[in-house]
């Protein structure tokens, strides 16, 4: 014999089929009188229900057919008379207009189809679009004559079923009464038959009620008997009791049953174990059993209880209570007890794990939103407080903040970068302070050992206290109790330490917290390292770009210049500008923008700026400078793409650039401009009027093969020419048109401002925050070369007149107070004029300009340029240009539309030149007058 919960249980037996079971089954036995009477009543009721249903179906079918005819006619006529149907039938594509309207009308009218067709019966609409364009199935001749046709006919499959039962065809007429099309609407047999379906439940319900009344009379006696014995024989009742008793004592849930008088009627083994009940507890009042007060209140109160947790000793019990007879006044209740002590512990751990996962997810979203090292460190501190710690500090190595690669030599010196949590009452190191940690501190141990260091009780942490005993004592008085120092490492490189603190109001850190803190710090370290590397690259790019941009203003007489350059916050671009003095007191202004950002763009900008300097040195026209620059960009692009393709990085090369090139002549007060895809400059007149000069737009650099158009402007003295890149007038918030309007408003009325003031006013008004692109701004205020310092003559093409020209130069130099420069100037003039007469073409002209330097220009109509060479000892000539190069600071040739100009510059140093003290003057000049030389 097997025992379950201390109670014997015999072998399992099936209940015998006794007299009670036979009585209970007599109603279902057709051989018994009760069974036969019941069967007869069922047959009669079924026949009546079938007869009523057939009659109803026939009547409903006739009514439904009539109703279907009416509905189909009404739907067809309503759609045919709808506004716009006749016009749509006469349009070029009736289906496009009528198909959606027909489907909408079909759904609103409740019919199965609305078909619009032509007078030939070709469908324009249909529920299935594949049937559009096919022949309509039905009679349309009467409808073409203006009558309405109602018929039964089949057709293609429809959403409601197979075949059409009822359909109506009506004509569509235009304003003149002419039939221009047909409309058909119909209802399938399936939908029509559905009209009698609501009546069927009434018939079935009536039959069921009649059947129930017949069965009731036959079962009254049988039910009364079963109520007395519960339908079971004595043997069955005994066996059922044994089964219930075995189950009651085998379940792992305590069960208590109390009576109306408050006595314990039954308690299973699990309840006795959970509550510690005595052996004689059954039958005794519950108040005498020594139960915990909370459990006793539940047993004696009349209220029901659902999953209330009560303590019974060291156990947490989930209690449920229900009355034994909810519908009667017998009293008593059933109480179930379930031990949830282990479940509560597991649930608590699961809840902690869920909160940790949630915090890690928040850290992944909120840490690293920017590429700023300090901001990323602060995001780590903000995420961890207060979900994980009460106070968080982040200390980073100085090299990390500067973007450098950290080294072990600088580990002891860390800067307090971020603080999160309530710090006003905590005496911790402030932000920005450089901290030198001792070797025994948790922070230094974490860095050196590359592990998380836990100090569960800071009062027992001598290494932490000896770092700053006074500050540590005040921190402990303020309630600081627990610390975890977590190293911040990325790519096996130390970055700093994150310190997580808890106060006395929170539980101290435990070993289980180490893994989570390490994971949180690892995620933050990756973001900090990304920001550090970006900081390094950004600093390198900014340094490179600033080293390539002008550092000071060149000496020149034509313009008063000021500029601003603001690099983008997200990355350095390729914006550049330049001021290049040219021969003849002219000045070239350059403003360009390379596509892209970073070191590549900055390096490309440096190459283009150098190229512009070289092309300017050749004194090429404005359009030719841009043309040569375009060719250079194309070659650079091809080289970069070829190199990248070899390394599997095709498409990362130079893709283009924009540039604006302008040359201002202070003598003529004229400015020649051309732009390659660059924003148009703005001119501020001396009276403060802001205008756009209308410089034609040409293709950006790098496309190749496109000519560049130029325009020449007349700029009075005091005019300001404003050049800029698109970062000044264009950002994500607004387009370039809005930015140009803002620029004009900022410049309006600034005619009397200095270029420095104008630059600052424009930056204050238009600088975006944050700056998504580089901003370059150049403001140049024009000056007029004084006419009194310009001397110009036309030279007849006769070498014998060279001494006369030289004499006029001498007189002019005396007027300007430059008699000390007379020898060198006369020597230069003699050589250049003689060469122009001898080898050039008329007209020959001479011009002297007295500014920061003395400029001598000789022009002629020839396109040939002289070349400097070393003459042999046997040569009779060829030494003139050599002497010019020796006496002049610079010399060269520039070509004009009418020929060329040979120029030479002499630097003036307080009236002295490089030719001072040279002799004999007259002898050398006489030799230059000799035609044989």
Short mmCIF file of C-alpha atoms in Angstrom, two decimals, residues 72-82 85-86 89 98 101-102 105-106 111 113-119 121-125 136 139-140 143-144 147-150 167-173 179-186:
data_model
loop_
_atom_site.label_atom_id
_atom_site.label_comp_id
_atom_site.label_asym_id
_atom_site.label_seq_id
_atom_site.Cartn_x
_atom_site.Cartn_y
_atom_site.Cartn_z
CA UNK A 72 -30.28 47.61 -58.05
CA UNK A 73 -32.47 50.02 -60.02
CA UNK A 74 -32.10 52.77 -57.42
CA UNK A 75 -28.30 52.30 -57.22
CA UNK A 76 -27.89 52.30 -61.02
CA UNK A 77 -30.13 55.34 -61.56
CA UNK A 78 -28.49 57.28 -58.70
CA UNK A 79 -25.00 56.76 -60.10
CA UNK A 80 -26.12 57.46 -63.69
CA UNK A 81 -27.66 60.78 -62.60
CA UNK A 82 -24.66 61.75 -60.46
CA UNK A 85 -20.67 60.91 -64.87
CA UNK A 86 -21.73 61.94 -68.37
CA UNK A 89 -17.79 59.05 -70.10
CA UNK A 98 -15.14 56.59 -62.74
CA UNK A 101 -16.31 56.72 -57.78
CA UNK A 102 -18.03 53.46 -58.77
CA UNK A 105 -20.86 54.19 -54.67
CA UNK A 106 -20.95 50.37 -54.51
CA UNK A 111 -24.82 46.49 -53.81
CA UNK A 113 -21.26 45.89 -58.26
CA UNK A 114 -21.67 49.18 -60.09
CA UNK A 115 -20.53 48.86 -63.70
CA UNK A 116 -20.17 51.82 -66.05
CA UNK A 117 -19.92 50.86 -69.72
CA UNK A 118 -19.90 52.37 -73.12
CA UNK A 119 -22.83 52.22 -75.53
CA UNK A 121 -21.21 47.35 -73.69
CA UNK A 122 -17.49 47.66 -72.90
CA UNK A 123 -16.88 47.91 -69.14
CA UNK A 124 -15.15 51.04 -67.78
CA UNK A 125 -15.46 50.01 -64.12
CA UNK A 136 -20.77 43.31 -70.31
CA UNK A 139 -29.20 42.89 -72.09
CA UNK A 140 -28.39 46.51 -73.00
CA UNK A 143 -31.25 50.74 -72.10
CA UNK A 144 -29.76 52.22 -75.27
CA UNK A 147 -35.44 52.42 -70.82
CA UNK A 148 -34.45 50.62 -67.64
CA UNK A 149 -33.70 46.90 -67.87
CA UNK A 150 -34.01 44.56 -64.83
CA UNK A 167 -29.03 43.39 -62.15
CA UNK A 168 -30.43 46.63 -63.55
CA UNK A 169 -29.15 48.54 -66.59
CA UNK A 170 -30.01 52.25 -67.01
CA UNK A 171 -28.86 54.78 -69.62
CA UNK A 172 -26.63 57.83 -68.98
CA UNK A 173 -27.65 60.84 -71.01
CA UNK A 179 -27.34 58.28 -74.40
CA UNK A 180 -23.57 58.45 -73.88
CA UNK A 181 -23.15 55.34 -71.73
CA UNK A 182 -24.79 52.77 -69.48
CA UNK A 183 -24.70 52.02 -65.75
CA UNK A 184 -25.49 48.60 -64.27
CA UNK A 185 -25.89 47.72 -60.58
CA UNK A 186 -26.69 44.35 -59.09
#
